Coordinates of C-alpha atoms and ligand atoms in Angstrom, one line a residue:
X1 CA -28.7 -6.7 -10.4
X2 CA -25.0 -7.3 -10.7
X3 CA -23.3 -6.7 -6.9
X4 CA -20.9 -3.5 -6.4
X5 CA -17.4 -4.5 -5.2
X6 CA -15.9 -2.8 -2.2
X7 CA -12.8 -0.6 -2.2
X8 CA -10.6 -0.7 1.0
X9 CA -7.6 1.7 0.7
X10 CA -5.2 3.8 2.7
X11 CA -5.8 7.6 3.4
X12 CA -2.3 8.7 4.4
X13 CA 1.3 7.8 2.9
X14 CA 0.8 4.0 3.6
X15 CA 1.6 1.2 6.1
X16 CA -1.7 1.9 7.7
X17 CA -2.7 -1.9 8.4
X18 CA -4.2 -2.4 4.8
X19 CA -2.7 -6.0 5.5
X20 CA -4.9 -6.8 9.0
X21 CA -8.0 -5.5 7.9
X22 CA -8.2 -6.8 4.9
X23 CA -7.9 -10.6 6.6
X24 CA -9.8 -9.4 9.3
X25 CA -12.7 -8.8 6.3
X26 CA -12.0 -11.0 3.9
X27 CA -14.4 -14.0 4.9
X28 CA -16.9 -11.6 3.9
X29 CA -16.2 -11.7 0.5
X30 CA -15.0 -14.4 -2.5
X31 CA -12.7 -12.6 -3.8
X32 CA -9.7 -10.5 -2.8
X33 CA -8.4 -8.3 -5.7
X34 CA -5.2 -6.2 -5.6
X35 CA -6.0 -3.4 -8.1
X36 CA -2.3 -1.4 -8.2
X37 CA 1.1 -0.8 -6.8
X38 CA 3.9 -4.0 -6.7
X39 CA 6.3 -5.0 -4.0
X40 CA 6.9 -1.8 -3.2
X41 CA 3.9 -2.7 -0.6
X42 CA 4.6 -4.9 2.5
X43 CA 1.0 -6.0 4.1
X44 CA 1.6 -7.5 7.4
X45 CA -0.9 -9.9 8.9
X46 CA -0.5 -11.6 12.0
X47 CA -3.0 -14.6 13.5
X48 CA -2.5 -17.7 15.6
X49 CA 1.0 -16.7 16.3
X50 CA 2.2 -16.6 13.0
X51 CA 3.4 -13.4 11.4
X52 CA 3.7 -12.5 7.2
X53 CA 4.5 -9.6 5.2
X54 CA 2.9 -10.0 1.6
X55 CA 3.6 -7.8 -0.7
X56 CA 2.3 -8.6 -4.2
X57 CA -0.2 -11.0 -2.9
X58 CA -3.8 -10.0 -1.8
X59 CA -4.4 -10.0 1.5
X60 CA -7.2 -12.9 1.5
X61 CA -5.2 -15.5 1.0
X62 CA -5.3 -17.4 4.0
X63 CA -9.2 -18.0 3.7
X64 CA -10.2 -21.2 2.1
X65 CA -12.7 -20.5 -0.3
X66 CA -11.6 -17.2 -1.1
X67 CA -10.0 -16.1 -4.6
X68 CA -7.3 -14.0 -4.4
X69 CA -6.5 -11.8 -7.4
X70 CA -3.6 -9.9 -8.5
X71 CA -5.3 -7.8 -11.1
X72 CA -4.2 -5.6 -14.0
X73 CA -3.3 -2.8 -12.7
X74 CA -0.4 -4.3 -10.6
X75 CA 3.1 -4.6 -11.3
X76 CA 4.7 -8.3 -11.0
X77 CA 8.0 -9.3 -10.2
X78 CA 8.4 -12.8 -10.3
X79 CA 11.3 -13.4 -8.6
X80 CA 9.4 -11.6 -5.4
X81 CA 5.7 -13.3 -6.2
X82 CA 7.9 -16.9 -6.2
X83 CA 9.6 -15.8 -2.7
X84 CA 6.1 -14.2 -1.3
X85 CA 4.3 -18.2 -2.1
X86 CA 7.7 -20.1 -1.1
X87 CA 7.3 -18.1 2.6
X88 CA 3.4 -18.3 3.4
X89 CA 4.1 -22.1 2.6
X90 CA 0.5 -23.4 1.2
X91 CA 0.5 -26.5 -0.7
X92 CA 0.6 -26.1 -4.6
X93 CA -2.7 -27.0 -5.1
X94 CA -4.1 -24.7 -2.7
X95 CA -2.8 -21.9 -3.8
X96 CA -3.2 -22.8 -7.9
X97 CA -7.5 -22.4 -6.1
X98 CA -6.8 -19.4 -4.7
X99 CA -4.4 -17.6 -6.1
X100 CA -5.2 -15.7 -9.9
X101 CA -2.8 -13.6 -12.0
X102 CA -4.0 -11.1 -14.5
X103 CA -2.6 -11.7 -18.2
X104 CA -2.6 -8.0 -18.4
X105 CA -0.6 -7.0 -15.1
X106 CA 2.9 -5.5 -16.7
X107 CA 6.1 -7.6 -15.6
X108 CA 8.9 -5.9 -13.3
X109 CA 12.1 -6.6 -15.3
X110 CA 15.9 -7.0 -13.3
X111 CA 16.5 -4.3 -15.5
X112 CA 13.6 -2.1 -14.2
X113 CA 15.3 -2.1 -11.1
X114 CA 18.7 -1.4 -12.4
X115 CA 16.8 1.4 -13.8
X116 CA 15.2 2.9 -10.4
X117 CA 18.6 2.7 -9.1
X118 CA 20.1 4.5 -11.6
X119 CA 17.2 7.5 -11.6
X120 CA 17.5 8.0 -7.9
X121 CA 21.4 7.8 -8.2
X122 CA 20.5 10.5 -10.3
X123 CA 18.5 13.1 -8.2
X124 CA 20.9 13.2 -5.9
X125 CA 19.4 14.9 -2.4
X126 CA 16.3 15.0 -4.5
X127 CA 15.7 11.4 -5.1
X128 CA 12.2 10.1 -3.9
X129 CA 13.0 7.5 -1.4
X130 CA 11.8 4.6 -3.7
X131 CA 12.0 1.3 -2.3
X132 CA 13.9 0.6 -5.3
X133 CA 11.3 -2.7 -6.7
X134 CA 11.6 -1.1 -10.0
X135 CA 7.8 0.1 -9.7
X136 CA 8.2 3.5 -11.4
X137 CA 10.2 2.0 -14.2
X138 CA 7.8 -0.8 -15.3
X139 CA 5.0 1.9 -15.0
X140 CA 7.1 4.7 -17.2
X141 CA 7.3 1.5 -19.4
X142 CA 3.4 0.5 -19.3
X143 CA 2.7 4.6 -19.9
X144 CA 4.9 4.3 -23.1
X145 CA 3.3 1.5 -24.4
X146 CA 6.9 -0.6 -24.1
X147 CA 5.8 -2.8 -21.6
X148 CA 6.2 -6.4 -21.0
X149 CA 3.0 -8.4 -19.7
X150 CA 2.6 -11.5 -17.7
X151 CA 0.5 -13.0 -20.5
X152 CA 3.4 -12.3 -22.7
X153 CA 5.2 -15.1 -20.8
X154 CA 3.3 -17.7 -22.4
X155 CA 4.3 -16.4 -25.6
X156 CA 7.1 -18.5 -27.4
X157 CA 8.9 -15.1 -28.4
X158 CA 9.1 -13.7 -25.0
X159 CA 13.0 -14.0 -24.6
X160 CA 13.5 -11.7 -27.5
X161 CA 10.7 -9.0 -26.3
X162 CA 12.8 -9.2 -22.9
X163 CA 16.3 -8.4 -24.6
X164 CA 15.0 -5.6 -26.5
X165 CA 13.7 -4.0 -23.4
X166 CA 17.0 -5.2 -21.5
X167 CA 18.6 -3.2 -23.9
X168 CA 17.0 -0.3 -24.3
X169 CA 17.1 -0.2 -20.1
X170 CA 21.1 -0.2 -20.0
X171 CA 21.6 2.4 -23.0
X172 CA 19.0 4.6 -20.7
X173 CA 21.0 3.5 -17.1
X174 CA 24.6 4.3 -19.0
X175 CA 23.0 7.7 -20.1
X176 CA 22.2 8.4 -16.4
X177 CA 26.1 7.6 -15.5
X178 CA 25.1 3.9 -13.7
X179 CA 27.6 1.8 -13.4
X180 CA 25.5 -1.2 -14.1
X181 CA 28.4 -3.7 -13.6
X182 CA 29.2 -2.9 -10.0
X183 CA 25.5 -2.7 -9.6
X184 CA 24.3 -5.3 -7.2
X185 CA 20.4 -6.1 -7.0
X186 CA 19.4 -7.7 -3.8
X187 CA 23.5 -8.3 -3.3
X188 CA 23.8 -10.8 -6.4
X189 CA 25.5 -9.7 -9.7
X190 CA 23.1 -8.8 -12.5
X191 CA 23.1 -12.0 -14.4
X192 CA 22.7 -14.1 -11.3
X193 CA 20.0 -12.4 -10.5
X194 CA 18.6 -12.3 -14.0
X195 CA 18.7 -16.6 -13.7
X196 CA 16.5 -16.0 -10.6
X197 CA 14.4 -14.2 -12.2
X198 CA 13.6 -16.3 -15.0
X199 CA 13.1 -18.3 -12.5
X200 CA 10.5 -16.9 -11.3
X201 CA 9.1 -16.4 -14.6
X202 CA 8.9 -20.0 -15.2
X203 CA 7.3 -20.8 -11.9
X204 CA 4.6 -17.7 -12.5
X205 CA 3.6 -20.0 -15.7
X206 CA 2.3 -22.7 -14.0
X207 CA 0.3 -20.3 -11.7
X208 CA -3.5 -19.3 -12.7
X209 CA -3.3 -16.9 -15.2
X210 CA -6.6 -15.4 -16.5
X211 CA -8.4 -12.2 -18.4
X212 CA -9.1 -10.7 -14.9
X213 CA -11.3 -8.0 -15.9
X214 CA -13.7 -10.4 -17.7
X215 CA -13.4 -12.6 -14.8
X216 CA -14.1 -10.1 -12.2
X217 CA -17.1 -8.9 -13.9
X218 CA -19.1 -12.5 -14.4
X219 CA -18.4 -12.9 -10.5
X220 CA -20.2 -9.9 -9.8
X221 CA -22.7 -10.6 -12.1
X222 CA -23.0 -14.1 -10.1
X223 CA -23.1 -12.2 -7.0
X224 CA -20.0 -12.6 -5.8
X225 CA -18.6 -10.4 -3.3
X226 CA -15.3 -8.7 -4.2
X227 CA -13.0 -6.5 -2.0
X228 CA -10.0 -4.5 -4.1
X229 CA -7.5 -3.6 -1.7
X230 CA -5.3 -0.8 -2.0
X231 CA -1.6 -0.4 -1.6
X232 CA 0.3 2.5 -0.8
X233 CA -1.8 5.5 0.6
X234 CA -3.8 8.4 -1.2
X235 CA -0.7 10.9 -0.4
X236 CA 1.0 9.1 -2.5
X237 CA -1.5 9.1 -5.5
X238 CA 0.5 9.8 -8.6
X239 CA -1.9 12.8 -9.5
X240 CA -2.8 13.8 -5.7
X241 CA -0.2 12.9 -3.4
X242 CA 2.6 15.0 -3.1
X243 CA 4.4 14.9 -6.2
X244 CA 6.8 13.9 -7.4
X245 CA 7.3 12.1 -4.0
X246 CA 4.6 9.9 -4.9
X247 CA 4.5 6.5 -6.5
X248 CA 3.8 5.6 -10.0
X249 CA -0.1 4.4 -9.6
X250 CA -3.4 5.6 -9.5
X251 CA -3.9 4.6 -5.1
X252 CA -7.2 6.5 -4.9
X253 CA -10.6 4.5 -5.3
X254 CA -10.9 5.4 -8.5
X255 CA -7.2 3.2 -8.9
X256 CA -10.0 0.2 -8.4
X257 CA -11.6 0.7 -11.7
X258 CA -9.1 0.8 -13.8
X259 CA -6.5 -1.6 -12.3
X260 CA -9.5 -4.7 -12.0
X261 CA -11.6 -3.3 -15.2
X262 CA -14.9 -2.5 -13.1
X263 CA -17.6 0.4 -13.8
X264 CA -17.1 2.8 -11.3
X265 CA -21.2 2.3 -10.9
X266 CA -20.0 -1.4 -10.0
X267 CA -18.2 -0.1 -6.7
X268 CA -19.7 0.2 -3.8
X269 CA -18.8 1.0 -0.1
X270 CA -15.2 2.6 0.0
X271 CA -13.7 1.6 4.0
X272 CA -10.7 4.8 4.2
X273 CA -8.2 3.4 6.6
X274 CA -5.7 5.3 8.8
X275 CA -3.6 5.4 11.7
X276 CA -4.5 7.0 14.6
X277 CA -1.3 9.2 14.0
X278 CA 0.6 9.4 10.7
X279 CA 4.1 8.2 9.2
X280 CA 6.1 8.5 6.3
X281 CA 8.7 6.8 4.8
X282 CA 10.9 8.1 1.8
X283 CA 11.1 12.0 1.2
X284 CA 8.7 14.3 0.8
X285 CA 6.3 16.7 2.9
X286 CA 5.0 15.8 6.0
X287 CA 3.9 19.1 7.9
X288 CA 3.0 17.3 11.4
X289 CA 6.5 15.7 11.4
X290 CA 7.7 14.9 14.7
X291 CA 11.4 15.5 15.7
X292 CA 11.2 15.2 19.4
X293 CA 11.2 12.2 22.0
X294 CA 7.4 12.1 21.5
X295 CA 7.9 11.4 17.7
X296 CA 10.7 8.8 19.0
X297 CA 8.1 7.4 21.4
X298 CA 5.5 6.8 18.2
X299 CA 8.3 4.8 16.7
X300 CA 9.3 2.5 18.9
X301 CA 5.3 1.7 20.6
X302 CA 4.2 1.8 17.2
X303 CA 7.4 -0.3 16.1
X304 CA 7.1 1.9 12.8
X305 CA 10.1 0.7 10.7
X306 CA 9.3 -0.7 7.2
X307 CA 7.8 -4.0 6.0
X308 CA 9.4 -3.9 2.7
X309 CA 12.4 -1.9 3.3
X310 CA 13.7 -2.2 7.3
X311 CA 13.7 1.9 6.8
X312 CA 12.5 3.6 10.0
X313 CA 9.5 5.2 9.2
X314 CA 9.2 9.4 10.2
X315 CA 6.4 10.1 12.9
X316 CA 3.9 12.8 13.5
X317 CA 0.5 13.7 15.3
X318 CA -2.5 13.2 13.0
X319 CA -3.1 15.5 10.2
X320 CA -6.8 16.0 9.9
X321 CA -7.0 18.5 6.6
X322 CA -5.0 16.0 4.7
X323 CA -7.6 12.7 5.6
X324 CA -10.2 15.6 4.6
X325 CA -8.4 15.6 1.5
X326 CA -8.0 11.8 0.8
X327 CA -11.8 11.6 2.1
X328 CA -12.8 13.6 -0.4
X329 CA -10.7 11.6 -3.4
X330 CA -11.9 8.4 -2.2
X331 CA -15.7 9.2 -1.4
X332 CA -14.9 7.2 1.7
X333 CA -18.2 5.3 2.6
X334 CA -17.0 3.9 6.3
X335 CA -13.5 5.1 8.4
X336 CA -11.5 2.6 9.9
X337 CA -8.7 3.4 12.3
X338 CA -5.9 1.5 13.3
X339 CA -2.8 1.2 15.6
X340 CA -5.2 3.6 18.8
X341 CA -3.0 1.3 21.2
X342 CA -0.1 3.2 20.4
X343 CA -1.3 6.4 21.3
X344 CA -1.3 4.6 25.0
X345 CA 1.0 6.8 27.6
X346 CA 0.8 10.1 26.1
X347 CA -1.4 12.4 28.4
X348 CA -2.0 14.7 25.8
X349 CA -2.5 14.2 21.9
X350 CA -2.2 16.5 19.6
X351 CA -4.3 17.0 16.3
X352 CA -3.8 19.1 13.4
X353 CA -7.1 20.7 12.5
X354 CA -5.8 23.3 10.4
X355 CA -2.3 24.7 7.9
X356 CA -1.2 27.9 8.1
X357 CA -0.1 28.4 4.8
X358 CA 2.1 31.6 4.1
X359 CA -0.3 34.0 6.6
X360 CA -3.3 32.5 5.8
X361 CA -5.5 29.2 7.0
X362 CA -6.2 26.8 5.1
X363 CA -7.7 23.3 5.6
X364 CA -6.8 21.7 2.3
X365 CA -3.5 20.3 0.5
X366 CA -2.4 23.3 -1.8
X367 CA -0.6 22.4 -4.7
X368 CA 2.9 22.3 -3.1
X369 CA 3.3 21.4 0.8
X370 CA 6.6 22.8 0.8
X371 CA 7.8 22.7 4.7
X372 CA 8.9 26.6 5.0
X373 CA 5.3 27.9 3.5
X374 CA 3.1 25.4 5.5
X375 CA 2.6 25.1 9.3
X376 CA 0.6 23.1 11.1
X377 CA -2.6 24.5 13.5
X378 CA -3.0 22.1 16.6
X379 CA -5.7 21.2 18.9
X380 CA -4.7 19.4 21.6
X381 CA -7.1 16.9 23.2
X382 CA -6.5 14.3 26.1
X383 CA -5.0 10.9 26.1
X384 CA -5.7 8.3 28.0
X385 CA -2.3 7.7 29.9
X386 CA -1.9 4.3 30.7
X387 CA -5.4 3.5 30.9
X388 CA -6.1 -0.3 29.2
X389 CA -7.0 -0.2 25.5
X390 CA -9.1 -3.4 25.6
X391 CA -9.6 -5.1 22.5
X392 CA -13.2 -6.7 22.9
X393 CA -16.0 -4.1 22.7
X394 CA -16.1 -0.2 21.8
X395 CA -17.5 0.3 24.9
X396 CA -14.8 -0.7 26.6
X397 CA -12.5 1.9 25.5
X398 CA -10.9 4.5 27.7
X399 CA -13.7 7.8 27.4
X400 CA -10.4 10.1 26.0
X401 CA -10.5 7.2 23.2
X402 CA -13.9 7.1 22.3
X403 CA -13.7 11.3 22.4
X404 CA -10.8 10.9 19.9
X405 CA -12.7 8.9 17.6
X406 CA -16.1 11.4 17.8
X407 CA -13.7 14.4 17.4
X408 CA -12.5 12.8 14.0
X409 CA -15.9 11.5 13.4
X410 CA -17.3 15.3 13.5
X411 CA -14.6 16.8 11.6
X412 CA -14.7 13.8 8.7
X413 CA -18.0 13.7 8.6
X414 CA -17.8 9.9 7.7
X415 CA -18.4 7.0 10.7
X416 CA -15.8 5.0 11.8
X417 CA -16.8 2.1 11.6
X418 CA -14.0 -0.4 12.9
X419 CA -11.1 0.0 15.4
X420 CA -7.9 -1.7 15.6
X421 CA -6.2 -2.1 19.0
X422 CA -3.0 -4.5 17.7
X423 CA -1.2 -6.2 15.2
X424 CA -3.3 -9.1 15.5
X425 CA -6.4 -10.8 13.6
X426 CA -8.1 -10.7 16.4
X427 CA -7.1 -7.2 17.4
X428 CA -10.1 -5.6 16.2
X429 CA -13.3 -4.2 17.3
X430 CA -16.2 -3.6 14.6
X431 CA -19.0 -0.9 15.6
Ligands
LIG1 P1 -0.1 -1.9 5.3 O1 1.0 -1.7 4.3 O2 -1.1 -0.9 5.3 O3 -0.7 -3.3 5.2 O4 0.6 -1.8 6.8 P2 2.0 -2.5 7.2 O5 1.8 -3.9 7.4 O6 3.1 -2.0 6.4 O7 2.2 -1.7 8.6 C1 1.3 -1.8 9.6 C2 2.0 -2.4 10.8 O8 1.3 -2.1 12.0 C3 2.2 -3.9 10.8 O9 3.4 -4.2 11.5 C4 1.0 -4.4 11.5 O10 1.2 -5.7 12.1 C5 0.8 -3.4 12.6 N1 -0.5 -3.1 13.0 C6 -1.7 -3.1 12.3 N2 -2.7 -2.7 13.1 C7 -2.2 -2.4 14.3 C8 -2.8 -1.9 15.5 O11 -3.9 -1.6 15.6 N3 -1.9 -1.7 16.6 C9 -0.6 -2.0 16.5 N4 0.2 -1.9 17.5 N5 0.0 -2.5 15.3 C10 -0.8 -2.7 14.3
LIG2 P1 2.1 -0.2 1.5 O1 1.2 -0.8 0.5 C1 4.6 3.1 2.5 C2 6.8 5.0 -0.8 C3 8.3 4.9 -0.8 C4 8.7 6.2 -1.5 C5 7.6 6.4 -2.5 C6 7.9 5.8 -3.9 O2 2.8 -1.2 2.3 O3 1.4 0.8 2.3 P2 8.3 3.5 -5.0 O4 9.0 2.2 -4.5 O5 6.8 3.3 -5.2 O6 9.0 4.1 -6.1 O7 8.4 4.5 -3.8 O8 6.5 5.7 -2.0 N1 6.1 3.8 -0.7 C7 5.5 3.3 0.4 N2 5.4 3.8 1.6 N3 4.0 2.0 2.2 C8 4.0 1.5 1.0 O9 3.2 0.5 0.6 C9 4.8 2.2 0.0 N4 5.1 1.9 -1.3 C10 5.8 2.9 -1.7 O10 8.9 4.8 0.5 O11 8.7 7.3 -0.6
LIG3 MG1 3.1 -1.5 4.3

């Protein structure tokens, strides 16, 4: 019987320590498959001392003997994969063992970020909050079958498929009113940057590059073990999050199957990680939105300002119907919660249970979660002050902890099956 992969993936809006449990798992399985998303992600893992923030590579990477694929479903910039590799400093050979690139993950052009500058610049108050890696672009391109390919880079007419697409990007930005030539990306000029990123392009080449979905497929047919980790968060699914602040990919479970070109009979357990509280970054709905020294206090314990973009992230008190929701879209098999040590000091922690939602309660997403017609309903359950969150054994959790987990455990309806008690590797207690 050919093995089902496992899909690990983030239940709220993001950052919720994809990165650290991922390592933390990963010498469970061979391979380590990033099914969606770009460098819009930041996955920080921390062990030994030694801190990095990866954000197109998968999260396995530091395991000898595991594979680490970026699979078809992502976006690639090459001028940020090059950087990624330069700064987690493996030797070349190691990573050509580990490291795999699918031939059909669409290319990130400098001009796809010219582009996602220029469409924000556009909306005005309403613009998303992107973090500006040209993601939606490069997907808008995939969608309308104009995209560029990482396999097309081993093609000997790929300079002219890049111009025509180059083009057709600045007539679009002009339209919008962008001032491409003042435009700065990353603070070079566009044509030093666009040497960068070819680059890049040329280093990508002597990378593995192979037909990931076939490959995927004969290693679980030889019993491999594969994890496909998420980026982003299920509120920010393109069809279920809360568009249109949402970005451009599939994040739900379901994301796994078509980003790695698996059967969605070939999946198997589904681990649904979140915070023990929830932040945001960009715009968009948030109803348990803190404004107040308490939310201040989530920020700085919980140091919540953005891998990727430096942003400080917005803070709030857990929101219970919306993990029902993401639960739900995920068919999460096994809950994992991170970041409980940051919920140290508060006496009393709130939960929302339920949304009143223009007079009526409700304990679902409605189509629009616009912040005048939704309220949040709290319970409010005890904290465990300043008692020690150890990081050994469940056990040895304050009591208020432990009731905090059951209380989410009762109203998922799903275990939770490992705890995270710090940044670190070895932060982490499994039940
Ligand atoms: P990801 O995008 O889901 O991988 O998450 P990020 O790396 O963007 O953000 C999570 C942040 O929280 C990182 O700085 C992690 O090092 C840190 N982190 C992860 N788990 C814990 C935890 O249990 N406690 C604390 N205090 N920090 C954690
Ligand atoms: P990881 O994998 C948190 C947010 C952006 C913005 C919206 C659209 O680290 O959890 P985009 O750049 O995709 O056009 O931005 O989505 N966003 C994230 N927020 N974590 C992420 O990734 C994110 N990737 C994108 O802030 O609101
Ligand atoms: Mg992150």
């Amino acid at each position: 019987m050919k093995k089902k992969a496992d899909v690990l993936l983030g239940l709220q809006w993001g950052d919720e320590g994809k990165g650290k449990i991922v390592d933390f798992l990963a010498p469970e399985y061979k391979i380590v498959a990033r099914f969606q998303g770009g460098p819009n992600a930041g996955h920080t893992l921390e062990f030994d001392n030694k801190k990095f923030v990866l954000h197109t590579i998968p999260s396995g990477i530091f395991h000898p003997g595991s594979v680490n694929l970026v699979g078809n479903g992502v976006v690639v910039d090459p001028l940020i994969l090059r950087k990624e590799l330069q700064a987690i400093a493996l030797p070349d050979d190691v990573i050509r063992e580990r490291l795999l690139i699918s031939r059909k993950a669409h290319l990130i052009l400098p001009s796809h970020k010219v582009m996602d500058a220029a469409l924000e610049h556009s909306k005005g108050k309403a613009k998303i909050g992107s973090t500006l890696k040209g993601i939606g672009p490069a997907y808008t391109d995939k969608v309308a079958r104009s995209g560029l390919r990482v396999g097309n880079i081993e093609q000997d007419n790929f300079g002219d498929l890049y111009q025509k697409l180059k083009n057709t990007h600045f007539k679009m930005a002009r339209n919008l009113g962008y001032a491409i030539e003042e435009a700065l990306l990353d603070g070079l000029d566009f044509d030093t940057y666009e040497k960068k990123w070819f680059e890049g392009v040329d280093y990508i080449k002597n990378l593995k590059l192979v037909d990931s979905e076939v490959f995927v497929n004969q290693s679980l047919e030889n019993q491999q073990t594969v994890l496909a980790e998420g980026a982003q968060g299920s509120l920010l699914d393109i069809d279920f999050g809360s568009y249109p602040f949402v970005t451009s990919s599939n994040t739900i479970a379901a994301g796994a199957c078509i980003g790695l070109g698996i059967a969605p009979s070939a999946t198997g357990r589904v681990f649904g990680i979140f915070k023990a509280y929830c932040t945001r970054v960009g715009s968009g709905p948030f109803p348990t939105e803190l404004f107040d020294e308490d939310g201040e206090k989530l920020r700085n314990q919980g140091n919540e300002f953005g891998s990727t973009t430096g942003r400080p992230r917005r803070c709030g008190w857990l929101d219970l119907p919306a993990l029902k929701y993401s639960v739900m879209l995920n068919g999460v098999t096994h809950l994992i919660m991170t970041k409980s040590d940051v919920l140290s000091g508060f006496d009393q922690i709130k939960v929302c249970t339920s949304y009143n939602h223009n007079g009526e309660n409700i304990d679902y997403i409605p189509f629009e979660m616009a912040p005048e017609d939704i309220k949040p309903v709290y319970t409010t359950l005890k904290g465990w002050g300043d008692e020690p969150v150890r990081t050994d054994k469940f056990n040895a959790l304050p009591g208020a902890l432990r009731d905090y987990v059951t209380y989410i455990e009762d109203y998922l309806k799903v275990p939770v099956h490992i705890i995270s008690t710090g940044p670190d590797r070895s932060q982490t207690i499994m039940r």
